[in-house]
Short mmCIF file of C-alpha atoms in Angstrom, two decimals:
data_model
loop_
_atom_site.label_atom_id
_atom_site.label_comp_id
_atom_site.label_asym_id
_atom_site.label_seq_id
_atom_site.Cartn_x
_atom_site.Cartn_y
_atom_site.Cartn_z
CA MET Y 9 -0.13 0.10 0.09
CA ALA Y 10 1.38 3.52 -0.92
CA ASN Y 11 1.98 6.04 1.72
CA VAL Y 12 -0.59 8.79 1.94
CA LEU Y 13 0.48 12.03 2.76
CA PHE Y 14 -1.71 14.93 4.15
CA TYR Y 15 -0.15 18.22 3.28
CA THR Y 16 -2.88 20.62 4.41
CA HIS Y 17 -3.13 18.91 7.86
CA SER Y 18 -1.06 18.55 10.40
CA LYS Y 19 -0.30 15.35 12.59
CA ASP Y 20 -2.13 17.06 15.65
CA ASP Y 21 -4.84 18.32 13.57
CA LEU Y 22 -5.48 14.33 12.23
CA VAL Y 23 -5.26 13.23 15.80
CA ARG Y 24 -8.14 15.50 17.16
CA ALA Y 25 -10.13 14.52 14.08
CA VAL Y 26 -9.74 11.00 14.82
CA ARG Y 27 -10.36 11.64 18.83
CA LEU Y 28 -13.58 13.17 17.72
CA VAL Y 29 -14.75 10.57 15.45
CA ILE Y 30 -14.03 8.05 18.25
CA ASN Y 31 -15.79 10.19 20.95
CA GLU Y 32 -18.81 10.05 18.53
CA ILE Y 33 -19.19 6.48 18.25
CA ARG Y 34 -18.69 5.94 21.89
CA GLN Y 35 -21.58 8.26 22.42
CA THR Y 36 -23.90 6.64 19.76
CA GLU Y 37 -23.03 3.22 21.53
CA LEU Y 38 -23.86 4.56 25.16
CA VAL Y 39 -27.44 5.80 23.43
CA ASP Y 40 -28.02 2.48 21.21
CA SER Y 41 -27.40 0.18 24.68
CA SER Y 42 -29.93 2.04 26.77
CA ILE Y 43 -32.69 1.29 24.36
CA PRO Y 44 -34.48 -1.94 24.81
CA ILE Y 45 -33.45 -4.20 21.79
CA ASP Y 46 -37.35 -4.87 21.22
CA ASP Y 47 -38.06 -1.18 20.94
CA GLU Y 48 -37.86 -0.16 17.03
CA LYS Y 49 -36.43 3.24 16.63
CA LEU Y 50 -38.30 5.34 14.04
CA SER Y 51 -37.08 8.36 11.82
CA GLN Y 52 -39.03 11.48 12.09
CA LYS Y 53 -40.53 10.70 8.76
CA ALA Y 54 -41.76 7.16 10.04
CA ALA Y 55 -42.80 8.37 13.30
CA SER Y 56 -44.91 11.30 12.07
CA LEU Y 57 -46.62 8.52 9.56
CA LEU Y 58 -47.19 6.44 12.52
CA LEU Y 59 -49.08 9.14 14.43
CA GLY Y 60 -51.07 10.46 11.22
CA ILE Y 61 -49.03 13.96 11.52
CA SER Y 62 -46.81 16.08 9.33
CA VAL Y 63 -42.98 15.69 10.10
CA THR Y 64 -43.33 19.50 10.97
CA THR Y 65 -45.82 18.80 13.58
CA ILE Y 66 -43.74 16.18 15.32
CA ILE Y 67 -40.96 18.51 15.20
CA ASP Y 68 -42.96 21.17 16.74
CA TRP Y 69 -44.35 18.87 19.32
CA ARG Y 70 -40.97 17.57 20.29
CA LYS Y 71 -39.53 20.98 20.61
CA SER Y 72 -42.48 22.16 22.77
CA GLY Y 73 -42.35 19.16 25.25
CA LYS Y 74 -45.72 17.77 23.95
CA ILE Y 75 -43.97 14.39 23.29
CA PRO Y 76 -42.31 13.23 26.30
CA ARG Y 77 -38.55 13.33 26.40
CA ASP Y 78 -37.96 9.60 26.86
CA ALA Y 79 -40.05 9.12 23.73
CA TYR Y 80 -36.70 10.26 21.35
CA MET Y 81 -33.30 10.43 21.14
CA ARG Y 82 -30.64 12.11 19.41
CA ILE Y 83 -28.02 9.81 17.49
CA GLY Y 84 -25.38 12.00 16.07
CA ARG Y 85 -27.45 14.50 14.40
CA PRO Y 86 -30.68 12.80 13.21
CA ILE Y 87 -33.52 12.22 15.91
CA PHE Y 88 -35.15 8.88 16.26
CA TYR Y 89 -38.53 7.98 18.11
CA SER Y 90 -39.21 4.86 20.21
CA LYS Y 91 -42.18 3.15 18.44
CA LYS Y 92 -43.30 1.94 21.72
CA LYS Y 93 -43.21 5.02 23.57
CA LEU Y 94 -45.00 6.78 20.65
CA LEU Y 95 -47.91 4.34 20.68
CA GLU Y 96 -48.17 4.73 24.51
CA TYR Y 97 -48.30 8.50 23.90
CA ALA Y 98 -51.10 8.07 21.05
CA ARG Y 99 -53.20 5.79 23.33
CA ASN Y 100 -53.08 8.32 26.14
CA ASN Y 101 -53.84 11.28 23.91
CA ARG Y 102 -56.82 9.82 21.76
CA GLY Y 103 -56.89 13.06 19.32
CA VAL Y 104 -53.27 12.65 18.22
CA ASN Y 105 -54.04 11.35 15.00
CA LYS Y 106 -56.86 13.77 14.41
CA THR Y 107 -54.74 16.87 13.84
CA SER Y 108 -54.27 18.65 10.61
CA LYS Y 109 -51.38 17.58 8.57
#
């Protein structure tokens, strides 16, 4: 394998970049291990379809606290929702899927 040289980055820059990536992976593993295996994770789009609302509405509900904090998690940048918790939320709030889209 040929030696690859990075002329625009110092060794310290590369070490910092690798550490950032490793820390991000560790945080993701911690989040994933705290979720029960049988609890399906849904994207915002899938979660909004499950509830019968728009993606904009589910984002607004999350930001306003209408959706409980334990019903979603951030893994890196994206937000994922617990299908089990969303279904519990929908059962306890019967008018959820009657909202405008």
